[in-house]
Short mmCIF file of C-alpha atoms and ligand atoms in Angstrom, two decimals:
data_model
loop_
_atom_site.label_atom_id
_atom_site.label_comp_id
_atom_site.label_asym_id
_atom_site.label_seq_id
_atom_site.Cartn_x
_atom_site.Cartn_y
_atom_site.Cartn_z
CA MET A 1 -14.92 -5.49 -11.93
CA GLN A 2 -17.22 -3.35 -13.78
CA TYR A 3 -17.21 0.72 -12.64
CA VAL A 4 -19.95 2.18 -11.55
CA SER A 5 -21.49 5.94 -11.41
CA THR A 6 -22.20 7.33 -8.22
CA ARG A 7 -25.73 9.13 -9.97
CA ASN A 8 -26.49 5.85 -12.01
CA LYS A 9 -25.47 2.34 -11.48
CA ASN A 10 -26.26 1.41 -14.84
CA GLN A 11 -23.91 3.15 -16.36
CA LYS A 12 -21.24 1.08 -16.37
CA CYS A 13 -17.36 0.63 -17.49
CA SER A 14 -13.97 -1.32 -17.14
CA ALA A 15 -11.32 -0.68 -14.88
CA ALA A 16 -8.87 0.99 -17.74
CA GLN A 17 -11.96 2.88 -18.82
CA ALA A 18 -13.28 4.27 -15.33
CA ILE A 19 -8.99 5.30 -15.29
CA ALA A 20 -8.92 7.06 -18.60
CA GLN A 21 -12.00 8.62 -17.99
CA GLY A 22 -11.67 10.15 -14.49
CA LEU A 23 -14.90 11.34 -14.27
CA ALA A 24 -18.73 9.52 -15.15
CA SER A 25 -20.50 11.64 -18.18
CA ASP A 26 -22.86 12.02 -16.26
CA GLY A 27 -20.81 13.56 -13.29
CA GLY A 28 -20.69 11.13 -10.68
CA LEU A 29 -17.71 9.04 -9.56
CA LEU A 30 -16.91 5.95 -11.21
CA THR A 31 -16.52 3.25 -7.89
CA PRO A 32 -16.09 -0.11 -8.29
CA GLU A 33 -19.21 -2.13 -8.55
CA VAL A 34 -18.34 -5.06 -5.89
CA LEU A 35 -15.90 -3.66 -2.95
CA PRO A 36 -12.93 -6.87 -2.71
CA LYS A 37 -12.71 -8.20 0.74
CA LEU A 38 -9.13 -9.99 1.51
CA SER A 39 -9.56 -13.79 2.22
CA PRO A 40 -9.36 -14.46 6.22
CA ASN A 41 -5.84 -15.10 5.38
CA GLY A 42 -4.96 -12.00 3.18
CA LEU A 43 -3.47 -9.34 6.26
CA SER A 44 -0.78 -12.27 7.28
CA THR A 45 -0.24 -13.41 4.13
CA MET A 46 1.37 -10.12 3.44
CA THR A 47 2.84 -9.05 5.94
CA ASP A 48 6.12 -10.43 4.58
CA MET A 49 5.91 -9.28 1.78
CA SER A 50 7.78 -5.64 0.14
CA TYR A 51 5.95 -2.49 -0.38
CA GLN A 52 5.49 -3.20 -3.69
CA GLN A 53 4.71 -6.76 -3.49
CA ARG A 54 1.58 -5.07 -1.36
CA ALA A 55 0.48 -2.72 -4.28
CA VAL A 56 0.23 -5.87 -6.53
CA PHE A 57 -2.05 -7.62 -4.19
CA VAL A 58 -4.05 -5.10 -3.33
CA MET A 59 -4.81 -3.31 -6.37
CA GLY A 60 -5.02 -6.56 -8.30
CA SER A 61 -8.49 -6.98 -6.39
CA TYR A 62 -9.68 -3.83 -8.18
CA LEU A 63 -8.68 -4.08 -11.82
CA ASP A 64 -9.07 -7.44 -13.13
CA ASP A 65 -8.41 -5.81 -17.01
CA PHE A 66 -4.45 -5.60 -15.72
CA THR A 67 -2.29 -8.42 -14.83
CA ALA A 68 -0.03 -9.15 -12.20
CA SER A 69 3.08 -9.25 -13.92
CA GLU A 70 2.01 -5.38 -15.21
CA LEU A 71 0.86 -4.19 -11.73
CA SER A 72 4.58 -5.61 -10.87
CA SER A 73 6.29 -3.54 -13.47
CA PHE A 74 4.43 -0.40 -12.89
CA ALA A 75 4.81 -0.85 -8.02
CA SER A 76 8.64 -1.23 -9.28
CA LYS A 77 9.09 1.65 -11.02
CA ALA A 78 6.47 4.02 -9.32
CA TYR A 79 8.13 3.10 -5.55
CA GLY A 80 11.70 2.35 -6.28
CA LYS A 81 14.63 3.16 -4.68
CA ASP A 82 15.61 6.76 -7.57
CA LYS A 83 11.39 7.41 -6.02
CA PHE A 84 11.47 7.09 -1.96
CA ASP A 85 14.32 7.72 -0.04
CA VAL A 86 13.11 5.05 2.43
CA LYS A 87 13.10 1.31 1.26
CA ASP A 88 9.62 0.53 3.50
CA VAL A 89 8.02 4.05 0.91
CA ALA A 90 5.94 4.81 3.68
CA PRO A 91 7.08 3.79 6.93
CA VAL A 92 5.37 3.52 10.31
CA ARG A 93 7.16 5.73 13.01
CA GLN A 94 5.81 4.17 16.99
CA VAL A 95 5.34 7.88 18.65
CA ASP A 96 3.91 6.67 21.84
CA GLU A 97 2.50 3.71 23.64
CA SER A 98 -0.82 3.71 21.92
CA THR A 99 0.13 5.92 18.97
CA TYR A 100 1.86 5.38 15.73
CA CYS A 101 2.28 7.84 12.67
CA LEU A 102 2.50 6.74 9.14
CA GLU A 103 4.90 8.74 7.18
CA LEU A 104 3.74 9.19 3.30
CA TRP A 105 6.02 11.93 2.07
CA HIS A 106 9.10 9.99 1.37
CA GLY A 107 8.79 10.44 -2.57
CA PRO A 108 10.03 12.62 -5.24
CA THR A 109 7.87 15.63 -3.97
CA CYS A 110 7.52 15.45 -0.27
CA ALA A 111 4.02 15.26 0.26
CA PHE A 112 1.26 12.86 -0.07
CA LYS A 113 0.15 12.75 -3.66
CA ASP A 114 3.16 10.76 -4.72
CA MET A 115 1.73 7.75 -3.24
CA ALA A 116 -0.77 7.89 -5.91
CA LEU A 117 0.55 10.17 -8.91
CA GLN A 118 3.59 8.18 -8.96
CA MET A 119 1.60 4.99 -10.02
CA LEU A 120 -1.37 6.57 -11.98
CA PRO A 121 0.57 7.54 -15.13
CA HIS A 122 1.58 4.07 -15.95
CA LEU A 123 -2.06 3.09 -14.88
CA LEU A 124 -2.89 5.66 -17.88
CA SER A 125 -1.18 4.54 -19.80
CA ALA A 126 -1.36 1.06 -20.19
CA ALA A 127 -5.52 1.53 -19.73
CA LEU A 128 -5.03 4.21 -23.44
CA VAL A 129 -3.20 0.88 -24.65
CA LYS A 130 -6.03 -1.25 -23.63
CA ASN A 131 -8.70 0.92 -24.35
CA GLU A 132 -6.72 0.99 -27.89
CA GLU A 133 -6.67 5.31 -28.01
CA GLN A 134 -4.32 6.87 -30.57
CA LYS A 135 -4.37 9.79 -29.55
CA THR A 136 -1.60 11.25 -26.42
CA VAL A 137 -2.90 12.17 -23.69
CA CYS A 138 -2.41 15.39 -22.63
CA ILE A 139 -3.12 15.70 -18.54
CA LEU A 140 -4.11 20.44 -17.56
CA VAL A 141 -3.91 20.91 -14.17
CA ALA A 142 -4.46 23.89 -12.14
CA THR A 143 -2.50 23.91 -9.17
CA SER A 144 -2.24 25.44 -5.33
CA GLY A 145 0.81 23.51 -4.77
CA ASP A 146 1.33 20.61 -3.77
CA THR A 147 -0.86 18.48 -6.58
CA GLY A 148 0.98 20.05 -9.69
CA LYS A 149 4.41 19.18 -8.32
CA ALA A 150 3.99 15.48 -8.00
CA ALA A 151 1.70 15.37 -11.46
CA LEU A 152 4.42 16.16 -12.97
CA GLU A 153 7.11 14.20 -11.32
CA GLY A 154 4.36 11.41 -11.74
CA PHE A 155 4.18 12.13 -15.41
CA ARG A 156 7.97 12.66 -16.41
CA ASP A 157 8.58 11.10 -19.70
CA VAL A 158 5.97 8.58 -19.73
CA ASP A 159 5.05 7.14 -22.77
CA LYS A 160 2.44 8.58 -24.67
CA THR A 161 1.81 11.79 -22.19
CA ARG A 162 2.13 15.14 -21.76
CA ILE A 163 1.46 17.38 -19.02
CA LEU A 164 0.72 20.88 -18.34
CA VAL A 165 0.30 22.88 -15.22
CA PHE A 166 -0.70 26.10 -14.79
CA TYR A 167 0.23 27.62 -11.06
CA PRO A 168 -1.47 31.34 -9.64
CA LYS A 169 1.28 33.45 -9.52
CA ASP A 170 1.33 34.61 -6.28
CA GLY A 171 -0.64 31.78 -5.11
CA VAL A 172 1.76 29.19 -3.83
CA SER A 173 4.83 29.27 -1.68
CA ASP A 174 8.32 30.03 -2.93
CA ILE A 175 9.12 26.60 -2.41
CA GLN A 176 6.43 24.88 -3.84
CA LYS A 177 6.86 27.39 -7.02
CA LEU A 178 10.82 26.91 -7.77
CA GLN A 179 10.05 22.78 -7.64
CA MET A 180 7.83 23.56 -10.23
CA ARG A 181 9.85 26.12 -12.49
CA THR A 182 12.84 23.68 -12.12
CA GLN A 183 10.56 20.42 -13.29
CA GLU A 184 13.12 18.53 -15.55
CA GLY A 185 11.65 15.87 -18.29
CA GLU A 186 10.78 15.86 -22.04
CA ASN A 187 6.80 16.26 -21.67
CA VAL A 188 6.28 18.16 -19.34
CA ALA A 189 5.31 22.50 -19.27
CA VAL A 190 4.27 24.79 -16.83
CA CYS A 191 3.30 28.18 -16.61
CA ALA A 192 2.05 31.17 -14.19
CA VAL A 193 -1.15 32.71 -14.73
CA GLU A 194 -1.69 36.04 -13.57
CA GLY A 195 -4.37 35.58 -10.22
CA ASN A 196 -5.30 33.68 -7.97
CA PHE A 197 -5.71 29.82 -7.92
CA ASP A 198 -9.80 30.40 -8.41
CA ASP A 199 -8.28 32.30 -11.81
CA ALA A 200 -6.19 29.34 -13.01
CA GLN A 201 -8.80 26.70 -11.86
CA THR A 202 -11.48 28.77 -13.77
CA GLY A 203 -9.05 28.82 -16.98
CA VAL A 204 -8.06 25.09 -16.99
CA LYS A 205 -11.93 24.74 -16.46
CA LYS A 206 -12.22 25.96 -19.54
CA LEU A 207 -9.76 24.65 -21.61
CA PHE A 208 -11.22 21.25 -20.75
CA SER A 209 -14.71 22.61 -22.29
CA ASP A 210 -13.22 24.27 -25.83
CA PRO A 211 -14.82 22.75 -28.63
CA GLU A 212 -12.51 24.48 -30.57
CA LEU A 213 -9.32 23.76 -29.02
CA ARG A 214 -9.68 20.10 -28.42
CA GLU A 215 -10.66 20.07 -32.44
CA THR A 216 -7.57 21.49 -33.29
CA LEU A 217 -5.51 19.81 -30.79
CA ALA A 218 -7.30 16.25 -31.71
CA GLY A 219 -6.33 16.99 -35.08
CA ARG A 220 -2.35 17.22 -33.81
CA GLY A 221 -3.04 14.13 -31.95
CA PHE A 222 -4.01 15.15 -29.03
CA PHE A 223 -7.16 14.79 -26.53
CA PHE A 224 -7.20 16.35 -22.99
CA SER A 225 -7.73 14.41 -19.57
CA SER A 226 -6.84 15.26 -15.68
CA ALA A 227 -4.66 13.49 -12.92
CA ASN A 228 -6.95 15.49 -9.88
CA SER A 229 -8.73 13.27 -6.85
CA ILE A 230 -11.69 12.24 -8.33
CA ASN A 231 -9.94 9.46 -10.42
CA TRP A 232 -10.28 5.98 -9.25
CA GLY A 233 -6.24 5.87 -10.68
CA ARG A 234 -5.49 7.82 -7.53
CA ILE A 235 -8.09 6.50 -5.19
CA LEU A 236 -6.65 2.83 -5.40
CA PRO A 237 -3.14 3.29 -4.97
CA GLN A 238 -3.99 5.07 -1.49
CA ILE A 239 -5.87 2.15 -0.31
CA VAL A 240 -2.09 -0.05 -0.18
CA TYR A 241 -0.55 2.41 2.19
CA TYR A 242 -3.45 1.71 5.28
CA VAL A 243 -2.87 -2.35 4.47
CA SER A 244 0.37 -2.15 4.65
CA ALA A 245 0.31 0.18 7.79
CA TYR A 246 -1.45 -2.36 9.19
CA CYS A 247 0.92 -5.38 7.61
CA ASP A 248 4.31 -3.32 9.47
CA LEU A 249 2.18 -3.00 12.57
CA LEU A 250 1.55 -6.61 12.53
CA ARG A 251 4.71 -7.92 11.38
CA GLU A 252 7.15 -5.70 14.62
CA GLY A 253 4.32 -7.33 17.03
CA ARG A 254 2.76 -4.26 17.77
CA LEU A 255 -0.97 -5.76 17.57
CA GLN A 256 -2.35 -9.47 17.20
CA LYS A 257 -4.32 -10.04 14.26
CA GLY A 258 -7.45 -9.07 14.41
CA ASP A 259 -7.18 -6.31 16.78
CA PRO A 260 -8.50 -2.58 15.73
CA ILE A 261 -6.56 0.64 15.27
CA ASN A 262 -7.90 4.27 14.27
CA ILE A 263 -6.92 6.26 12.04
CA CYS A 264 -7.13 9.69 11.67
CA VAL A 265 -6.61 11.01 8.60
CA PRO A 266 -6.11 15.63 7.96
CA THR A 267 -8.62 15.69 5.17
CA GLY A 268 -8.87 17.93 2.17
CA ASN A 269 -10.84 16.72 -0.93
CA PHE A 270 -12.00 13.46 1.42
CA GLY A 271 -9.35 11.34 -0.92
CA ASN A 272 -6.98 9.77 1.79
CA ILE A 273 -10.25 8.95 4.25
CA LEU A 274 -12.03 7.40 1.52
CA SER A 275 -8.90 5.16 0.87
CA ALA A 276 -8.80 4.49 4.99
CA TYR A 277 -12.68 3.47 4.40
CA TYR A 278 -12.30 1.04 1.66
CA ALA A 279 -8.94 -0.45 3.18
CA LYS A 280 -11.59 -1.16 6.45
CA GLN A 281 -14.28 -3.02 3.68
CA MET A 282 -11.28 -4.99 2.43
CA GLY A 283 -11.04 -6.08 5.94
CA VAL A 284 -8.46 -4.25 8.46
CA PRO A 285 -9.77 -4.19 11.67
CA VAL A 286 -10.75 -0.33 12.02
CA ASN A 287 -12.88 0.82 14.74
CA ARG A 288 -12.93 4.33 14.03
CA LEU A 289 -11.82 6.98 11.33
CA ILE A 290 -11.20 10.25 12.94
CA CYS A 291 -11.44 13.06 10.27
CA ALA A 292 -9.01 15.84 10.88
CA SER A 293 -9.75 19.12 9.49
CA ASN A 294 -8.28 23.10 10.05
CA GLN A 295 -10.71 26.18 10.31
CA ASN A 296 -12.23 24.76 7.19
CA ASN A 297 -14.34 22.84 9.22
CA VAL A 298 -17.02 22.39 7.08
CA LEU A 299 -16.59 18.56 7.26
CA THR A 300 -15.86 18.81 11.42
CA ASP A 301 -20.11 19.63 11.29
CA PHE A 302 -21.21 17.49 8.17
CA ILE A 303 -19.90 13.92 10.17
CA LYS A 304 -21.43 15.61 13.53
CA THR A 305 -24.91 16.77 12.60
CA GLY A 306 -25.37 14.67 9.19
CA VAL A 307 -25.69 18.45 7.10
CA TYR A 308 -22.85 19.37 4.71
CA ASP A 309 -23.50 23.35 4.75
CA ARG A 310 -20.29 25.04 2.33
CA ASN A 311 -22.19 28.63 2.95
CA ARG A 312 -19.38 29.46 5.54
CA PRO A 313 -16.67 31.70 5.18
CA PHE A 314 -13.15 30.60 3.30
CA TYR A 315 -10.26 31.00 5.88
CA ASN A 316 -6.87 30.37 4.02
CA THR A 317 -5.19 28.70 6.64
CA MET A 318 -1.46 27.22 7.57
CA SER A 319 -2.33 24.08 6.21
CA PRO A 320 -3.80 24.98 3.15
CA SER A 321 -3.78 22.15 0.98
CA MET A 322 -6.79 21.54 3.85
CA ASP A 323 -8.65 24.96 2.62
CA ILE A 324 -11.58 23.77 1.11
CA LEU A 325 -15.05 23.91 1.16
CA ILE A 326 -16.43 20.69 -1.22
CA SER A 327 -14.68 17.68 -0.88
CA SER A 328 -15.71 15.84 -3.74
CA ASN A 329 -15.09 12.33 -2.97
CA LEU A 330 -17.53 12.45 0.19
CA GLU A 331 -19.72 11.44 -3.14
CA ARG A 332 -18.59 7.48 -2.85
CA LEU A 333 -18.94 7.56 0.91
CA LEU A 334 -22.36 8.88 0.62
CA PHE A 335 -23.05 6.28 -2.06
CA GLU A 336 -21.69 3.25 0.17
CA PHE A 337 -23.66 5.06 3.37
CA THR A 338 -26.83 4.82 1.18
CA GLU A 339 -26.35 1.29 0.64
CA ARG A 340 -26.03 2.62 -3.29
CA ASP A 341 -28.79 4.77 -3.96
CA ASP A 342 -27.92 6.54 -7.03
CA GLU A 343 -30.79 8.22 -6.86
CA ALA A 344 -30.34 9.57 -3.01
CA VAL A 345 -26.75 10.90 -3.98
CA LYS A 346 -27.49 11.83 -6.77
CA GLY A 347 -30.43 14.34 -4.74
CA TYR A 348 -27.40 14.99 -2.32
CA MET A 349 -25.08 16.64 -4.96
CA ASP A 350 -27.97 18.63 -7.23
CA ALA A 351 -28.88 20.37 -3.72
CA LEU A 352 -24.87 21.12 -3.21
CA ALA A 353 -25.03 23.00 -6.54
CA ALA A 354 -28.03 24.65 -6.16
CA GLU A 355 -28.26 25.63 -2.37
CA GLY A 356 -24.99 24.75 -1.09
CA ARG A 357 -26.58 22.53 1.50
CA TYR A 358 -27.38 18.56 1.84
CA GLU A 359 -29.22 17.17 4.74
CA VAL A 360 -28.71 13.05 4.33
CA SER A 361 -31.31 10.86 5.40
CA GLU A 362 -31.21 9.02 9.88
CA LYS A 363 -30.07 5.26 8.27
CA VAL A 364 -26.75 8.00 6.84
CA LYS A 365 -26.35 9.66 9.92
CA LYS A 366 -26.12 6.54 12.21
CA ARG A 367 -23.74 4.36 9.51
CA LEU A 368 -21.46 8.08 9.99
CA ASP A 369 -21.63 7.85 13.20
CA ARG A 370 -20.62 4.54 13.91
CA THR A 371 -18.11 4.80 11.42
CA PHE A 372 -16.40 8.21 11.63
CA ALA A 373 -15.33 10.97 14.17
CA ALA A 374 -14.29 14.33 13.20
CA GLY A 375 -12.74 17.44 14.94
CA PHE A 376 -10.52 20.84 13.78
CA CYS A 377 -8.61 22.44 14.67
CA GLY A 378 -7.00 26.14 14.07
CA ASP A 379 -3.51 27.82 13.29
CA GLN A 380 -2.32 28.71 16.84
CA GLU A 381 -3.43 24.52 17.71
CA THR A 382 -1.80 23.54 15.09
CA GLN A 383 1.44 25.49 15.59
CA ALA A 384 1.39 24.69 18.98
CA MET A 385 1.28 21.22 18.09
CA ILE A 386 4.08 21.20 15.91
CA ALA A 387 6.43 22.95 19.16
CA LYS A 388 4.50 19.85 21.66
CA MET A 389 5.43 16.96 19.09
CA TRP A 390 8.85 18.56 18.93
CA LYS A 391 9.55 18.82 22.54
CA SER A 392 8.08 15.49 23.49
CA HIS A 393 9.13 13.09 21.26
CA ASN A 394 12.04 14.98 19.11
CA TYR A 395 9.82 14.20 16.01
CA LEU A 396 9.42 17.45 13.28
CA ILE A 397 5.97 17.41 11.44
CA ASP A 398 4.22 19.47 9.00
CA THR A 399 1.25 21.90 9.67
CA HIS A 400 -1.46 19.62 8.36
CA THR A 401 0.03 16.35 9.72
CA ALA A 402 0.33 18.36 13.07
CA VAL A 403 -4.06 19.38 12.75
CA ALA A 404 -3.74 15.41 12.78
CA PHE A 405 -2.33 14.90 16.16
CA HIS A 406 -4.33 17.76 17.81
CA VAL A 407 -7.51 16.37 16.58
CA LEU A 408 -6.52 12.70 17.83
CA GLU A 409 -5.61 14.01 21.33
CA GLN A 410 -8.96 16.12 21.39
CA TYR A 411 -10.74 12.91 20.56
CA ARG A 412 -9.06 10.55 23.21
CA ALA A 413 -9.73 12.87 26.39
CA GLU A 414 -13.78 13.55 24.97
CA THR A 415 -14.27 9.40 24.50
CA GLY A 416 -11.33 8.04 26.52
CA ASP A 417 -11.10 5.34 23.34
CA GLN A 418 -7.37 3.68 24.10
CA THR A 419 -7.60 1.86 20.73
CA PRO A 420 -4.20 2.54 19.30
CA SER A 421 -3.98 4.94 16.45
CA LEU A 422 -2.74 5.58 13.75
CA VAL A 423 -2.01 9.04 12.80
CA VAL A 424 -1.42 10.17 8.62
CA SER A 425 1.57 12.38 7.92
CA THR A 426 1.29 13.88 4.91
CA ALA A 427 3.72 16.11 4.05
CA SER A 428 7.55 17.03 5.34
CA PRO A 429 8.15 19.57 7.32
CA PHE A 430 10.46 20.83 4.84
CA LYS A 431 7.81 22.19 2.76
CA PHE A 432 6.13 24.56 5.19
CA CYS A 433 9.59 25.73 6.37
CA ASP A 434 8.19 29.30 8.00
CA ASN A 435 5.19 28.21 10.03
CA VAL A 436 7.03 25.05 11.22
CA LEU A 437 9.88 27.56 12.93
CA GLY A 438 7.58 30.22 13.70
CA ALA A 439 6.09 26.84 15.75
CA LEU A 440 9.45 26.12 17.05
CA GLY A 441 9.43 29.96 18.23
CA VAL A 442 12.03 30.94 15.59
CA THR A 443 11.23 34.69 14.39
CA GLU A 444 13.51 35.90 12.21
CA LEU A 445 13.56 33.69 9.33
CA ALA A 446 16.54 32.91 5.91
CA GLN A 447 15.27 34.57 2.93
CA GLY A 448 14.30 31.99 0.18
CA LEU A 449 15.89 28.19 0.02
CA GLY A 450 17.95 29.66 2.89
CA ILE A 451 15.01 28.53 4.97
CA ILE A 452 15.15 24.79 3.94
CA ASP A 453 18.95 25.57 5.91
CA GLN A 454 17.27 26.87 8.75
CA LEU A 455 15.14 24.44 9.51
CA SER A 456 17.72 22.10 9.63
CA GLN A 457 20.14 24.11 11.58
CA VAL A 458 17.72 25.22 14.24
CA THR A 459 16.32 21.24 14.42
CA GLY A 460 19.08 18.80 12.98
CA VAL A 461 17.05 16.97 11.11
CA PRO A 462 18.65 16.51 7.43
CA ALA A 463 16.28 18.35 4.55
CA PRO A 464 15.01 15.74 2.25
CA ALA A 465 17.39 15.44 -0.97
CA PRO A 466 14.79 16.83 -3.13
CA LEU A 467 14.18 19.99 -2.02
CA GLU A 468 17.79 20.24 -1.21
CA ALA A 469 18.38 19.58 -4.51
CA LEU A 470 16.27 22.64 -5.93
CA LYS A 471 19.26 25.19 -4.70
CA GLY A 472 21.44 23.40 -7.99
CA LYS A 473 19.14 23.49 -10.64
CA ALA A 474 18.30 26.04 -13.02
CA VAL A 475 14.38 27.40 -14.00
CA ARG A 476 13.65 25.95 -17.28
CA PHE A 477 9.65 27.66 -17.14
CA ASP A 478 9.30 31.28 -16.68
CA GLN A 479 6.03 31.75 -18.47
CA VAL A 480 3.44 34.27 -17.33
CA THR A 481 -0.15 34.10 -19.03
CA ASP A 482 -3.41 36.04 -18.31
CA LYS A 483 -6.49 34.10 -18.18
CA ALA A 484 -7.77 34.91 -21.17
CA HIS A 485 -4.51 33.47 -22.96
CA MET A 486 -4.39 30.40 -21.52
CA ALA A 487 -5.53 28.57 -24.97
CA ASP A 488 -2.99 30.16 -26.75
CA GLN A 489 -0.36 28.65 -24.23
CA VAL A 490 -1.79 25.58 -24.98
CA LEU A 491 -1.23 25.79 -28.38
CA GLU A 492 1.98 27.12 -27.83
CA ILE A 493 2.88 23.99 -26.22
CA LEU A 494 1.29 21.05 -28.34
CA LYS A 495 2.66 21.84 -31.28
C1 PLP B 501 -3.80 17.19 -0.91
C2 PLP B 501 -3.69 16.84 0.59
C3 PLP B 501 -4.40 16.79 2.08
C4 PLP B 501 -5.26 16.67 1.95
O1 PLP B 501 -6.17 15.12 1.54
P1 PLP B 501 -7.31 15.01 0.32
O2 PLP B 501 -6.87 13.32 0.11
O3 PLP B 501 -7.71 16.04 -0.09
O4 PLP B 501 -8.20 14.90 1.79
C5 PLP B 501 -3.35 17.14 3.08
N1 PLP B 501 -2.48 17.30 3.18
C6 PLP B 501 -2.11 17.92 2.82
C7 PLP B 501 -0.25 18.15 2.28
C8 PLP B 501 -1.81 17.40 1.37
O5 PLP B 501 -1.45 17.40 -0.19
#
């Protein structure tokens, strides 16, 4: 199967090239030329499979230049017992009669980014071999928290790769900072940048486009690549868990073959919910995809009106991984909803770059209306939902997941839709202890890592082992650089 750019269908490449390249050279997103469909019995065939086998089955239909035995080996490495604390990898938990929760945070960094970033390094390093690339890839990441740690864990000690993460010195939580500074592995490096996330991100973008740096590093046998969520190798592993969740519901007898479900996803860059859309296109019977945002509700407005407008205030919220005004992966949905009209997509993206705004055609609006619903939720309602879930269901959820539960409740009240619904849970509550404890009415918060034990004591819920283990870990990386000297750090690390 070939991959095409969303801005030019004639620009084609193989899956291995798409994964190694990340972005198309015209700035578009690389997307499968045709979307594969499951066979009529595909879902039933998969019900008795393990998560790893389902991953091979689903991913194989998009990656014809990778063999089944390659994919099996990647899946067992990525989703093994040593990485995930539950055998099911992405378990579905029943919340009430018609509500289920898909827990995507049982991996090594306790956030859903692990689902893709445990797989991507294997896909990428095999892609490099297929492309006959001689150099070692150096993954550069600027992170506001979850992505950096998940990428470090994913790429740690993967052959022919190095990874270098820059985080804003004062822009991540104490736990997130410690998670990165104690990172283990021989091919990893972490460096703080003076300033905020924008400073780190701008700095990394500059590194990517510095020809002199590129040349020096090429001489040393390195080239740069990125692990952010526009890479097809991050979207694909996420399709798997939607298919898998439906199979689990079939296996448990909660659904009968063909029964529709709604899926409600806490959304930032639109990567996670886009994967749910692809699962629907493959044949998972999805009634409605519900897009849940926090106060940064640009997607809610877009889905309701067909106007995307980023000209609005930016809010720092309690669900920071969704604090985003440009949702890059929406471009892939526009490609599908315009019936792959690359000219139209390019027009929308040019308008977004120039004016920060675009309005889609009537046809696209109709499709949005038929497939999606959307809503948003402020910080107060987020905390109220955490308290409610804890009191009424004894279920502890994080701030991002709470946004999704709130939006689902809103949607049901507005529409009366009784379709069974799957809420996607994207982080362990122990990653956001302060706001979760606040929601439970605790006002005196413990210092530092003590807050993990405090949440555990208040709720009786054990903390995930990787967060518990932080206490015994030595800090390996305490470098700090200013924005102007990031290239020196890179040269120092990639000696
Ligand atoms: C990244 C992230 C999200 C947003 O996912 P997108 O794919 O960017 O929409 C939601 N919740 C958590 C905890 C995340 O880390």
